[in-house]
mmCIF file of C-alpha atoms in Angstrom:
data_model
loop_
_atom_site.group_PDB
_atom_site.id
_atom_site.type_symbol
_atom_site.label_atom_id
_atom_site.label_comp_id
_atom_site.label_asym_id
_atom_site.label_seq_id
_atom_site.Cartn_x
_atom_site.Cartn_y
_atom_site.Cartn_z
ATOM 1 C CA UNK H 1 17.906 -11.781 7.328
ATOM 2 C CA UNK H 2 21.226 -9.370 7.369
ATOM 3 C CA UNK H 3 20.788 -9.150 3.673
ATOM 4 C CA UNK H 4 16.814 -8.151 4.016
ATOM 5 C CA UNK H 5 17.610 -5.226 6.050
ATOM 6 C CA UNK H 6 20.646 -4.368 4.155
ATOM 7 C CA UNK H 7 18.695 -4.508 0.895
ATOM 8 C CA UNK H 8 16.096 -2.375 2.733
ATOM 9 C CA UNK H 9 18.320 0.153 4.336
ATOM 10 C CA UNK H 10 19.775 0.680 0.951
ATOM 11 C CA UNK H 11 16.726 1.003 -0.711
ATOM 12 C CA UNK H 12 14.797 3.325 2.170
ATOM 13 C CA UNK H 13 18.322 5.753 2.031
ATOM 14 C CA UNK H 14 17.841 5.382 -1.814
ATOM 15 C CA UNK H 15 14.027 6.714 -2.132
ATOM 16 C CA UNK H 16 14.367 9.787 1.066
ATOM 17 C CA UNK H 17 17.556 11.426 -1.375
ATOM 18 C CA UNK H 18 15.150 11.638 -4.266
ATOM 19 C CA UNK H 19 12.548 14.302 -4.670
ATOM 20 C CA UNK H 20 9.682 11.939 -5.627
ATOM 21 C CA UNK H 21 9.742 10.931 -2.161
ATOM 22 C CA UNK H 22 8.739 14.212 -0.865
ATOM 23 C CA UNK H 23 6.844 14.792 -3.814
ATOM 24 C CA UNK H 24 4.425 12.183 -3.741
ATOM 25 C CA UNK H 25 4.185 12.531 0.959
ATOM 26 C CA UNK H 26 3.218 16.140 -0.233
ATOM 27 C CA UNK H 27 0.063 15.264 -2.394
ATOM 28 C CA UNK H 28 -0.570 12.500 0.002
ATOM 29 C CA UNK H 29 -0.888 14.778 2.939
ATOM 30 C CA UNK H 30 -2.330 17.575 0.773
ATOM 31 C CA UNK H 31 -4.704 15.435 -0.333
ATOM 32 C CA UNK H 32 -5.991 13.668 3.039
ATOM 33 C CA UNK H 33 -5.355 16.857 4.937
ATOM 34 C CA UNK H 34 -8.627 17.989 2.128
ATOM 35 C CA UNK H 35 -10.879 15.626 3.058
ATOM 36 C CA UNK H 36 -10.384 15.431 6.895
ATOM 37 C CA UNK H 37 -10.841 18.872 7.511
ATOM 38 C CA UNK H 38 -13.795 18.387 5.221
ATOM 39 C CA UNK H 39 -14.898 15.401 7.649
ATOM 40 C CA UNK H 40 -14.861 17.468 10.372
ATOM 41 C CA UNK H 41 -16.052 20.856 9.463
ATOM 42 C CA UNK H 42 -19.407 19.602 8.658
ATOM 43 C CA UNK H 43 -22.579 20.359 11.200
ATOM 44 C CA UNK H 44 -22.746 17.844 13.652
ATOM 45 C CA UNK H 45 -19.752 15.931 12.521
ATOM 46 C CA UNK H 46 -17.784 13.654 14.897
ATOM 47 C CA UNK H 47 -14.681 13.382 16.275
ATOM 48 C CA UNK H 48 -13.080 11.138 13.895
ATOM 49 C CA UNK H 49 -10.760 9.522 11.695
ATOM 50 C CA UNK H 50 -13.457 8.399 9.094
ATOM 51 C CA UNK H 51 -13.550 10.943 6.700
ATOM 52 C CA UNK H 52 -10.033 10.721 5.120
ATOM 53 C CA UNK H 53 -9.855 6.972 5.929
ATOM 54 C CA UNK H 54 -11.802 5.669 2.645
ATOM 55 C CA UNK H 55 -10.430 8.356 -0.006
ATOM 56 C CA UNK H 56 -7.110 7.434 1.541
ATOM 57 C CA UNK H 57 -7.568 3.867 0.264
ATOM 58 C CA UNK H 58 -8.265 4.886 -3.000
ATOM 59 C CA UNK H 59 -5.061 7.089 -3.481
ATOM 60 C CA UNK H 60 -3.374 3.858 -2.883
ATOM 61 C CA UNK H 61 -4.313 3.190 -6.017
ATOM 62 C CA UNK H 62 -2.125 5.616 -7.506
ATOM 63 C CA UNK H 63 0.445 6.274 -4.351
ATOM 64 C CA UNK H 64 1.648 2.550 -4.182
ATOM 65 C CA UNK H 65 2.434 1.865 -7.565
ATOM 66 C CA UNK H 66 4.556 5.315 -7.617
ATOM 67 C CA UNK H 67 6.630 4.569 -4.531
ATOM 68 C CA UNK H 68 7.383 1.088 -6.120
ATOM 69 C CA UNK H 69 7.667 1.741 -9.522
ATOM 70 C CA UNK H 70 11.499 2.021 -9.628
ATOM 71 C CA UNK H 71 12.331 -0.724 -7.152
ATOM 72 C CA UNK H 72 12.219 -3.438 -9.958
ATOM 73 C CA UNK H 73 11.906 -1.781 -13.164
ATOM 74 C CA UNK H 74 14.945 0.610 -12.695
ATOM 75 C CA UNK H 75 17.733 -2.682 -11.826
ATOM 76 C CA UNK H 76 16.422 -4.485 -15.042
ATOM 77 C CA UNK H 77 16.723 -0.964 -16.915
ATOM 78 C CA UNK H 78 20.673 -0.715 -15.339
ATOM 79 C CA UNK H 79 20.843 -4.418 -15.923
ATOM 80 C CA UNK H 80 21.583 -4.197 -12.355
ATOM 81 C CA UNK H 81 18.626 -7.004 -11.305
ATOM 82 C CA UNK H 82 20.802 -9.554 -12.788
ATOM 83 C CA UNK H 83 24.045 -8.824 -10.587
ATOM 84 C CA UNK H 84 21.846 -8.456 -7.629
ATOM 85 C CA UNK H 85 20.047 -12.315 -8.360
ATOM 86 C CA UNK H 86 23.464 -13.887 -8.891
ATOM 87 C CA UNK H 87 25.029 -12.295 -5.772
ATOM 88 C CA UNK H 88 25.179 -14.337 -2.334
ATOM 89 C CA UNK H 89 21.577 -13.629 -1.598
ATOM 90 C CA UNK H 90 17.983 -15.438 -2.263
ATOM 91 C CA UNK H 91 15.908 -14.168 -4.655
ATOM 92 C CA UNK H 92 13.321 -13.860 -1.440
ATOM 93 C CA UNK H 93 15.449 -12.336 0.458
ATOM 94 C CA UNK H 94 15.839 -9.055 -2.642
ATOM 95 C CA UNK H 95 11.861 -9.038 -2.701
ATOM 96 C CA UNK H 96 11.268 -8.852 1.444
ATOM 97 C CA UNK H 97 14.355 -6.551 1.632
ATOM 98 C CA UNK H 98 12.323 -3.873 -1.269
ATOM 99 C CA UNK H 99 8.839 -4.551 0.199
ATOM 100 C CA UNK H 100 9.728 -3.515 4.078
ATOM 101 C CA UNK H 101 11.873 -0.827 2.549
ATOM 102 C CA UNK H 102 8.257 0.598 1.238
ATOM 103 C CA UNK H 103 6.723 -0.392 4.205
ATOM 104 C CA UNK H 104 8.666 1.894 6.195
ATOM 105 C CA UNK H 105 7.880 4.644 4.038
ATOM 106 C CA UNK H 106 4.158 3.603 3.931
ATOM 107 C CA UNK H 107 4.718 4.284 7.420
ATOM 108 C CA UNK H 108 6.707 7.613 7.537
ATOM 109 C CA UNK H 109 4.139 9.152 5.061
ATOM 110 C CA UNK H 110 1.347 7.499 7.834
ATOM 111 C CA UNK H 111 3.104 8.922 10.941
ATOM 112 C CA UNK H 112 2.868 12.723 9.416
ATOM 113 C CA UNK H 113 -0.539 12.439 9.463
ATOM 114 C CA UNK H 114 -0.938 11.967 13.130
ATOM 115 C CA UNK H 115 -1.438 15.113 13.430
ATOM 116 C CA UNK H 116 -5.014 14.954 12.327
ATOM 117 C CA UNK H 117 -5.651 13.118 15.866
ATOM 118 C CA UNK H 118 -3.759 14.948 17.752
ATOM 119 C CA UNK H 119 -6.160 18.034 16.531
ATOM 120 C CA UNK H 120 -9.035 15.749 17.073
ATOM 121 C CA UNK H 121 -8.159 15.653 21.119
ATOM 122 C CA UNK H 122 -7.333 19.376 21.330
ATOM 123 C CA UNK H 123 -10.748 20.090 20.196
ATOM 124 C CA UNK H 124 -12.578 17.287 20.946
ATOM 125 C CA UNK H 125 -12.730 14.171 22.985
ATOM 126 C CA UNK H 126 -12.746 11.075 20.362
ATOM 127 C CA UNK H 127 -12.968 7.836 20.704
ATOM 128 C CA UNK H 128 -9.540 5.738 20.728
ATOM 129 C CA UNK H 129 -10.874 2.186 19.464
ATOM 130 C CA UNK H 130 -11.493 3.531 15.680
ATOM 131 C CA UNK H 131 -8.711 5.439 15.634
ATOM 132 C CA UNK H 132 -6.342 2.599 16.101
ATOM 133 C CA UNK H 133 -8.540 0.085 14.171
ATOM 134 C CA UNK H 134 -8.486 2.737 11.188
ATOM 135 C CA UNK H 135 -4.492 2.913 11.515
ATOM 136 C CA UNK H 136 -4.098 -0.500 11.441
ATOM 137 C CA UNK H 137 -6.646 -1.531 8.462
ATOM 138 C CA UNK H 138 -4.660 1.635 6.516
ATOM 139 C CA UNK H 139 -1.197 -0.200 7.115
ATOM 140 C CA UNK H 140 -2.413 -3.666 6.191
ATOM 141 C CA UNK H 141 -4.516 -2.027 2.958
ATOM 142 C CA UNK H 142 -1.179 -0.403 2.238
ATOM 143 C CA UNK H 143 1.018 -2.991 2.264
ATOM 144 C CA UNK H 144 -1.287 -5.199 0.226
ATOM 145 C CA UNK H 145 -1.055 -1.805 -2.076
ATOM 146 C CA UNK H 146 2.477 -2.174 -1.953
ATOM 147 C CA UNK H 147 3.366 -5.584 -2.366
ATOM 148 C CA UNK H 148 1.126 -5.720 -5.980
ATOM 149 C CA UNK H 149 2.701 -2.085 -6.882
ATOM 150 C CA UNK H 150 6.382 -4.599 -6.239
ATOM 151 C CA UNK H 151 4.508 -7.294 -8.002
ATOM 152 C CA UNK H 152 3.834 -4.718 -11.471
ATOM 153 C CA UNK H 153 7.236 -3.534 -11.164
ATOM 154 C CA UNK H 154 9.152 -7.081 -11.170
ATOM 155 C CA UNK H 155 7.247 -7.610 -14.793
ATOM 156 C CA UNK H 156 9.042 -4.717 -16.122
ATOM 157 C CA UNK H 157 11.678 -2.501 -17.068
ATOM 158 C CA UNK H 158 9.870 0.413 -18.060
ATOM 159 C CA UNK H 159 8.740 2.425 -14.758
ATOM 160 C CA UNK H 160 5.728 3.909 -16.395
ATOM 161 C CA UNK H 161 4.754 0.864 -17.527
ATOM 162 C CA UNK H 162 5.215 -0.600 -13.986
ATOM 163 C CA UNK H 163 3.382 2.450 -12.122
ATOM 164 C CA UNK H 164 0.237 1.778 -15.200
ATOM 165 C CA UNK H 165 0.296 -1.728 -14.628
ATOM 166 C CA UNK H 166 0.523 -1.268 -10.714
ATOM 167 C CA UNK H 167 -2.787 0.951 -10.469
ATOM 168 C CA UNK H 168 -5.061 -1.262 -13.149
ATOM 169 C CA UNK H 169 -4.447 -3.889 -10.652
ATOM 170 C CA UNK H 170 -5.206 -2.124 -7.691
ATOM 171 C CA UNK H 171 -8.007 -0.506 -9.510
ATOM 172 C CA UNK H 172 -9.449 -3.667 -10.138
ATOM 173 C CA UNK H 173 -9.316 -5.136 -6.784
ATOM 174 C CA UNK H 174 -10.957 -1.754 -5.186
ATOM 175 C CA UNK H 175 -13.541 -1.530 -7.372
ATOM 176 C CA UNK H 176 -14.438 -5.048 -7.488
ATOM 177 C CA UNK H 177 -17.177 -4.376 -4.617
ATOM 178 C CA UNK H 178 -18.766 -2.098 -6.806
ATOM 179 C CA UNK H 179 -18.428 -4.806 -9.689
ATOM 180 C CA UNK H 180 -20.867 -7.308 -7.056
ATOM 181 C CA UNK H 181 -23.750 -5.271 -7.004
ATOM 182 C CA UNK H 182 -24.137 -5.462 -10.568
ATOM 183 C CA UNK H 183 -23.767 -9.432 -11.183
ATOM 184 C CA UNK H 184 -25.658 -11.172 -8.433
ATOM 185 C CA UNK H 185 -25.174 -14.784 -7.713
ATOM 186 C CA UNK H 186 -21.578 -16.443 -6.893
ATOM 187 C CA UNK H 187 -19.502 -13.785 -8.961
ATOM 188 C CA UNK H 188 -21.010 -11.227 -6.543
ATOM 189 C CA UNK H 189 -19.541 -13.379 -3.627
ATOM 190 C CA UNK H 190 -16.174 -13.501 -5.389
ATOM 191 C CA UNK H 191 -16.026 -10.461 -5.923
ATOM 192 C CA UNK H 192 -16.534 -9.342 -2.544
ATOM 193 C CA UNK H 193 -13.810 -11.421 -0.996
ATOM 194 C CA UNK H 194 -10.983 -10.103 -3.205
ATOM 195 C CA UNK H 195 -12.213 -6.679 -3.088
ATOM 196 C CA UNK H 196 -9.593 -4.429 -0.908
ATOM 197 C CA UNK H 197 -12.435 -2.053 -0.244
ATOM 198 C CA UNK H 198 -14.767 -3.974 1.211
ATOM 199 C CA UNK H 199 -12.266 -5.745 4.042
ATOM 200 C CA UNK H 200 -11.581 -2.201 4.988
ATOM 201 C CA UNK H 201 -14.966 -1.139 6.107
ATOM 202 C CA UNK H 202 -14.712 -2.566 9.557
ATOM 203 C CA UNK H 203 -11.456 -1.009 10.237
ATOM 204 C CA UNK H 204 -13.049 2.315 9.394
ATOM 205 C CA UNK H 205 -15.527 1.802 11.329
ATOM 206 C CA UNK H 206 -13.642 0.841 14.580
ATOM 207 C CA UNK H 207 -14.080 -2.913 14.054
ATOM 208 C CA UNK H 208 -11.034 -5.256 14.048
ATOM 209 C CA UNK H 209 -12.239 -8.506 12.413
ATOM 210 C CA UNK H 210 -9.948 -11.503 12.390
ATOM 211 C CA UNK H 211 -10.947 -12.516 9.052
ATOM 212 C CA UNK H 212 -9.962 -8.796 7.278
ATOM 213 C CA UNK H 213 -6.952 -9.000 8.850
ATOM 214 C CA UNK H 214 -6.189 -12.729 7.428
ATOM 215 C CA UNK H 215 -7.273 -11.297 3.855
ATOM 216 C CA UNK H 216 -5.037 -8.297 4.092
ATOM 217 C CA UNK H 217 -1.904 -10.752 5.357
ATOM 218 C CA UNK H 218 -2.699 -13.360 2.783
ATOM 219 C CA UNK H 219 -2.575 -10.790 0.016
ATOM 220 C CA UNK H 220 0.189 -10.036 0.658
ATOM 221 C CA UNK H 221 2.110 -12.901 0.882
ATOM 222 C CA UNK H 222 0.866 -14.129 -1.805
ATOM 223 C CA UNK H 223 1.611 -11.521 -4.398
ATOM 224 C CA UNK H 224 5.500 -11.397 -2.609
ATOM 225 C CA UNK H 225 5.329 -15.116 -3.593
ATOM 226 C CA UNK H 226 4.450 -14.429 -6.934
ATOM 227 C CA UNK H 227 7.115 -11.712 -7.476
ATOM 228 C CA UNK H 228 10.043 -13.730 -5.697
ATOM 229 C CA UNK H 229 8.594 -16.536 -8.454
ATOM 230 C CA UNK H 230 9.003 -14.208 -11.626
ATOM 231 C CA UNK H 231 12.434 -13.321 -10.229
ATOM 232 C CA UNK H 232 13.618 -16.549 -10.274
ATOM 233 C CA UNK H 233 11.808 -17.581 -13.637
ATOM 234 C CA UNK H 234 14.622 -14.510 -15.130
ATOM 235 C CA UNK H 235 17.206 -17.156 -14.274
ATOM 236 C CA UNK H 236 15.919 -19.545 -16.952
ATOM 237 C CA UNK H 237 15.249 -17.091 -19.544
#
């Protein structure tokens, strides 16, 4: 575990001294700051969260892939990936330490935008439930977001290629709910239960459901699996 967080200090240090990192919380911010005071400028509109939550998702698409893009695809550029596997360290222990190091950030960018609730109580009086459901579906929806953004950039050494791989993924899985409406039958079905979109909903809402929560956690294991597995496959080739 002391080689996690040292991996993720490292990294988290490494990403807040380059510009892209206040680059990209700028046109996040910009860009949710947009739609919420969209949301609640409208006639009759409610005190709420709601109307940034859903196009926040979607700039996942894009955000995640950016933030991780490097974490991979730079060491295997350096030829620094290969030092780092044959050190003292498990190859699981190189993929958790970059994933929370992006988590963290997922969660500085998140934490700026507080200040969208604490407007919401000066001039209103909203309701607490959503706004902590909607905080916690965005953190599990990002970190899903994250850990395939780590996933594209393990295949790589090319960081555009990473960051292009990274959002045709994501793409896929968020528009996959769309996808169901058109085909019908079992695909439909299948289509909603890997669609990121869709398990959000309830969170947006103000709903915590077990079973989103499970599909956001399994995600994301399961793609960390798969990168810690293409990591060690590099030993063999």
């Amino acid at each position: 575990m002391r080689n996690t967080l040292a991996i993720a200090w490292k990294e988290t240090k490494s990403y807040f001294g380059s510009p892209m990192a206040y680059v990209i919380g700028a046109v996040f911010l910009a860009l949710t700051g947009y739609f919420f005071v969209s949301s609640i400028s409208r006639p009759f509109a409610e005190a709420t969260i709601r109307g940034w939550l859903l196009p926040a998702t979607f700039f996942f698409v894009f955000w995640a892939p950016a933030l991780t893009m490097r974490l991979f695809a730079e060491e295997q550029k350096l030829g620094t990936l290969e030092l780092l596997l044959t050190a003292p360290v498990h190859d699981w222990e190189v993929v958790l330490g970059k994933f929370l190091a992006s988590v963290a950030i997922l969660v500085g960018t998140l934490s700026l935008t507080l200040y969208y609730v604490l407007l919401l109580f000066w001039f209103g009086d909203p309701d607490v439930g959503p706004l902590l459901s909607g905080y916690l579906g965005l953190l599990l929806y990002g970190s899903a977001s994250l850990a395939i953004g780590l996933f594209a950039s393990s295949l790589t050494s090319n960081q555009i290629v990473a960051a292009v791989v990274g959002s045709g993924l994501l793409l896929l899985m968020t528009l996959a709910d769309q996808a169901a409406q058109i085909v019908g039958g079992i695909a439909s079905r299948v289509l909603e239960q890997i669609s990121l979109t869709a398990h959000f909903a309830d969170f947006a809402r103000g709903v915590i459901d077990t079973h989103n929560v499970v599909y956001y956690i399994l995600v994301t294991v399961f793609v960390l699996f798969l990168t810690e597995r293409n990591l060690d496959s590099r030993r063999w080739r």
